[in-house]
């Protein structure tokens, strides 16, 4: 397994994948060669559920004409946390505890997992 | 082996080029501070046989700094944990001195980041695509995420954050060496340009040049040197992650662990500390570290700093030189907290002197709240 290369290759295909230990079921993010702390190397790729909750949020401020944008930490349903952006809304209106859904998109031409507010 | 409490001391301390020092290289700034610290101790470069040095842009600074000073050290060290490195240097220096591996250690830092680049210089960190893809404006965005959660969980306000900046400025106004001494109000901080919510540019540290250095020896030798020794009573560090997305709880830092160990080594408790020099790269730092180092309960940091709580004349003196927010922040600030702690214990702090200061805590922060380090210094009577 080449974790970083494979993760980024999945993203380029439009797939958001997480690592999971076959033995313990522990999810791992960011991608690694082993489960942090325990060292289990029996990792396999599984499709992420895409469900998450905003753990914290900030707005990166820019001088016009550059736009402000959101940067957030997202707690995924699988129990791991990742940095991302909550998009398709006013970046100042993202709130801690907000439920969000993942999409594979692009930021400045680079494939990236971003999130939008979960509509119920 | 237990920590050699009080067996070593800072015997020389100096800064150089605080603020703007155009025309100097980082190594030149470091050397100027180092020579001043060595002279302050009543020593010469030939007396130094341990060099613990940090030049951020020079991966081989453990070699280039001794070469520059004309020293062939028996012990070298250049921990790269960011701004927390210097308390870690002090910890290893105490162990090395006590073990007899060397007799006089120079700990030194220099940066010309303001004049050389006109702004922040790259840390040279390894790529981390899992954050870089989202273009956080780091370091501010990482600290902003911690601030936002602290506000959400504990009711900390932007006014509380602003109190930290204003207190630092008021201390800076008492320090002729501080780089920025203009008046600053809560309203000024709140109205300043937002960088990464909830942090404005006034919630962020200065970008300056500057160098600092200290010299450490064993305590028996320290008593025969030029200055009143600042004895190292405890020094510890803790490292929990590198990237802010890997923090398990954004509102609790590794300072809680490092501080507990340093207090245990020193045999003191937070209430015994007379003055605290905390690494205030951002206003949220001071609030987090006041909590994590036991000066107030978790979540109460905002209310602790309110109404001038840590300003001159407040309930507890914090960052008496003006801190990274108003005195100096040349990329890594951790050694400046140690120099100010020593200055306070010597009673040489002039208008900002904390009367009768006997125990001083100097804290370091590295990365994005990642690495935390604590050194506790005391005067002769604390031994």
Short mmCIF file of C-alpha atoms in Angstrom, two decimals, chain B residues 95-290:
data_model
loop_
_atom_site.label_atom_id
_atom_site.label_comp_id
_atom_site.label_asym_id
_atom_site.label_seq_id
_atom_site.Cartn_x
_atom_site.Cartn_y
_atom_site.Cartn_z
CA UNK B 95 20.92 17.27 31.90
CA UNK B 96 24.17 17.64 29.93
CA UNK B 97 25.69 20.09 32.39
CA UNK B 98 24.68 18.01 35.40
CA UNK B 99 26.12 14.88 33.77
CA UNK B 100 29.39 16.69 33.11
CA UNK B 101 29.14 16.34 29.35
CA UNK B 102 29.92 20.04 29.06
CA UNK B 103 30.47 23.06 31.32
CA UNK B 104 28.89 26.09 29.66
CA UNK B 105 25.99 25.97 27.19
CA UNK B 106 24.96 28.71 24.80
CA UNK B 107 21.32 28.62 23.68
CA UNK B 108 20.82 31.01 20.78
CA UNK B 109 18.33 32.07 18.14
CA UNK B 110 18.32 34.62 15.35
CA UNK B 111 16.07 35.62 12.49
CA UNK B 112 16.00 38.47 9.99
CA UNK B 113 12.59 37.46 8.64
CA UNK B 114 11.10 40.96 8.68
CA UNK B 115 13.91 42.73 6.87
CA UNK B 116 14.99 39.88 4.60
CA UNK B 117 11.61 38.94 3.18
CA UNK B 118 9.22 41.63 4.27
CA UNK B 119 7.05 39.01 5.88
CA UNK B 120 6.70 35.46 7.09
CA UNK B 121 9.27 33.04 5.77
CA UNK B 122 8.53 29.44 4.95
CA UNK B 123 9.19 27.00 7.76
CA UNK B 124 10.48 24.42 5.31
CA UNK B 125 7.90 21.95 6.62
CA UNK B 126 7.13 18.75 4.75
CA UNK B 127 4.11 18.92 2.41
CA UNK B 128 0.80 17.90 4.01
CA UNK B 129 -1.77 17.72 1.20
CA UNK B 130 -4.61 16.91 3.62
CA UNK B 131 -4.53 20.51 4.83
CA UNK B 132 -2.78 22.36 2.03
CA UNK B 133 -5.57 21.50 -0.42
CA UNK B 134 -7.89 23.79 1.54
CA UNK B 135 -5.47 26.71 1.77
CA UNK B 136 -5.77 27.60 5.43
CA UNK B 137 -3.88 30.85 6.00
CA UNK B 138 -1.38 29.35 8.36
CA UNK B 139 -0.45 29.76 11.03
CA UNK B 140 -3.40 32.10 11.81
CA UNK B 141 -6.14 29.78 10.52
CA UNK B 142 -5.05 26.89 12.73
CA UNK B 143 -5.18 29.09 15.82
CA UNK B 144 -8.45 30.59 14.60
CA UNK B 145 -10.01 27.13 14.58
CA UNK B 146 -8.95 26.68 18.21
CA UNK B 147 -10.28 30.12 19.12
CA UNK B 148 -13.63 29.46 17.44
CA UNK B 149 -14.12 26.23 19.37
CA UNK B 150 -13.04 27.81 22.67
CA UNK B 151 -15.60 30.55 22.11
CA UNK B 152 -18.28 27.98 21.26
CA UNK B 153 -17.58 25.72 24.24
CA UNK B 154 -16.73 28.23 26.96
CA UNK B 155 -18.33 31.52 26.03
CA UNK B 156 -15.01 33.18 25.37
CA UNK B 157 -15.57 36.37 23.37
CA UNK B 158 -13.68 38.45 20.85
CA UNK B 159 -13.44 41.09 23.58
CA UNK B 160 -11.60 38.54 25.75
CA UNK B 161 -9.17 37.89 22.92
CA UNK B 162 -8.71 41.63 22.49
CA UNK B 163 -7.95 41.98 26.21
CA UNK B 164 -4.88 39.81 25.64
CA UNK B 165 -3.60 42.08 22.88
CA UNK B 166 -4.28 45.22 24.89
CA UNK B 167 -2.55 43.83 28.00
CA UNK B 168 0.50 42.91 25.93
CA UNK B 169 0.57 46.43 24.50
CA UNK B 170 0.37 48.00 27.95
CA UNK B 171 3.35 45.93 29.08
CA UNK B 172 5.19 46.87 25.89
CA UNK B 173 4.64 50.52 26.70
CA UNK B 174 6.70 49.89 29.86
CA UNK B 175 9.49 48.19 27.87
CA UNK B 176 11.74 50.54 25.86
CA UNK B 177 12.95 47.56 23.77
CA UNK B 178 9.46 46.56 22.62
CA UNK B 179 8.87 47.07 18.90
CA UNK B 180 5.29 48.37 18.99
CA UNK B 181 4.29 50.72 21.80
CA UNK B 182 1.46 52.78 20.30
CA UNK B 183 -1.78 52.93 22.30
CA UNK B 184 -4.16 50.05 21.57
CA UNK B 185 -7.76 49.65 22.72
CA UNK B 186 -10.22 46.78 22.74
CA UNK B 187 -12.15 48.65 20.06
CA UNK B 188 -9.02 48.92 17.91
CA UNK B 189 -8.52 45.17 18.04
CA UNK B 190 -12.17 44.42 17.25
CA UNK B 191 -12.18 46.88 14.33
CA UNK B 192 -8.90 45.67 12.84
CA UNK B 193 -8.76 43.78 9.58
CA UNK B 194 -10.02 40.22 9.95
CA UNK B 195 -7.38 37.64 8.96
CA UNK B 196 -9.05 34.34 9.78
CA UNK B 197 -12.21 34.55 11.86
CA UNK B 198 -12.29 35.26 14.78
CA UNK B 199 -8.70 36.58 14.67
CA UNK B 200 -7.93 40.06 13.38
CA UNK B 201 -4.48 41.28 12.50
CA UNK B 202 -4.25 42.68 16.06
CA UNK B 203 -4.92 39.19 17.43
CA UNK B 204 -1.79 38.03 15.58
CA UNK B 205 1.81 38.41 16.67
CA UNK B 206 4.27 40.83 15.15
CA UNK B 207 6.56 39.85 12.30
CA UNK B 208 9.95 41.15 13.37
CA UNK B 209 13.65 40.54 13.23
CA UNK B 210 15.47 39.65 16.39
CA UNK B 211 17.86 37.42 18.24
CA UNK B 212 18.15 36.12 21.76
CA UNK B 213 20.69 34.08 23.68
CA UNK B 214 21.25 32.66 27.13
CA UNK B 215 24.23 30.97 28.75
CA UNK B 216 23.80 28.15 31.26
CA UNK B 217 26.32 26.65 33.68
CA UNK B 218 26.18 24.43 36.74
CA UNK B 219 25.01 26.24 39.85
CA UNK B 220 28.34 26.04 41.68
CA UNK B 221 30.04 27.98 38.90
CA UNK B 222 27.06 30.27 38.43
CA UNK B 223 27.54 31.75 41.90
CA UNK B 224 31.02 33.02 40.92
CA UNK B 225 29.91 34.72 37.72
CA UNK B 226 28.84 38.27 36.98
CA UNK B 227 25.04 38.07 37.38
CA UNK B 228 22.56 36.75 39.88
CA UNK B 229 21.83 33.23 38.62
CA UNK B 230 18.34 32.30 37.46
CA UNK B 231 18.24 28.68 38.60
CA UNK B 232 16.44 26.18 36.38
CA UNK B 233 14.07 24.33 38.68
CA UNK B 234 12.15 22.34 36.08
CA UNK B 235 11.89 21.97 32.31
CA UNK B 236 9.65 19.67 30.31
CA UNK B 237 7.96 19.40 26.96
CA UNK B 238 5.12 17.49 25.37
CA UNK B 239 4.31 16.94 21.69
CA UNK B 240 0.85 15.80 20.66
CA UNK B 241 0.65 16.33 16.88
CA UNK B 242 1.90 18.59 14.13
CA UNK B 243 -1.11 19.58 12.03
CA UNK B 244 -4.12 21.20 13.68
CA UNK B 245 -6.45 18.70 11.97
CA UNK B 246 -4.75 15.98 14.04
CA UNK B 247 -5.51 17.62 17.40
CA UNK B 248 -7.85 15.48 19.48
CA UNK B 249 -9.24 18.46 21.42
CA UNK B 250 -8.57 21.97 20.10
CA UNK B 251 -9.24 23.53 23.50
CA UNK B 252 -6.59 21.59 25.45
CA UNK B 253 -2.91 21.78 24.56
CA UNK B 254 0.12 19.71 25.44
CA UNK B 255 1.10 22.54 27.79
CA UNK B 256 -1.19 20.83 30.30
CA UNK B 257 1.13 17.83 30.26
CA UNK B 258 4.44 19.70 29.98
CA UNK B 259 3.45 22.14 32.71
CA UNK B 260 2.42 19.40 35.12
CA UNK B 261 5.79 17.71 34.72
CA UNK B 262 7.74 20.96 35.06
CA UNK B 263 5.83 21.92 38.21
CA UNK B 264 6.53 18.48 39.69
CA UNK B 265 10.24 18.79 38.91
CA UNK B 266 10.36 22.26 40.43
CA UNK B 267 8.27 21.31 43.45
CA UNK B 268 6.01 24.32 42.95
CA UNK B 269 2.41 24.89 41.92
CA UNK B 270 0.86 27.45 39.61
CA UNK B 271 -0.15 29.72 42.49
CA UNK B 272 3.53 30.00 43.49
CA UNK B 273 4.56 31.54 40.14
CA UNK B 274 5.18 35.29 40.36
CA UNK B 275 5.35 36.03 36.64
CA UNK B 276 4.51 34.00 33.52
CA UNK B 277 5.96 34.52 30.06
CA UNK B 278 3.65 32.63 27.68
CA UNK B 279 4.15 32.16 23.95
CA UNK B 280 1.51 34.53 22.56
CA UNK B 281 1.72 34.04 18.83
CA UNK B 282 -2.03 34.75 18.83
CA UNK B 283 -4.35 36.09 21.49
CA UNK B 284 -6.06 32.71 21.95
CA UNK B 285 -2.68 31.25 22.95
CA UNK B 286 -2.46 33.22 26.16
CA UNK B 287 -5.97 32.14 27.16
CA UNK B 288 -5.29 28.46 26.37
CA UNK B 289 -1.94 28.45 28.17
CA UNK B 290 -3.22 30.25 31.26
#
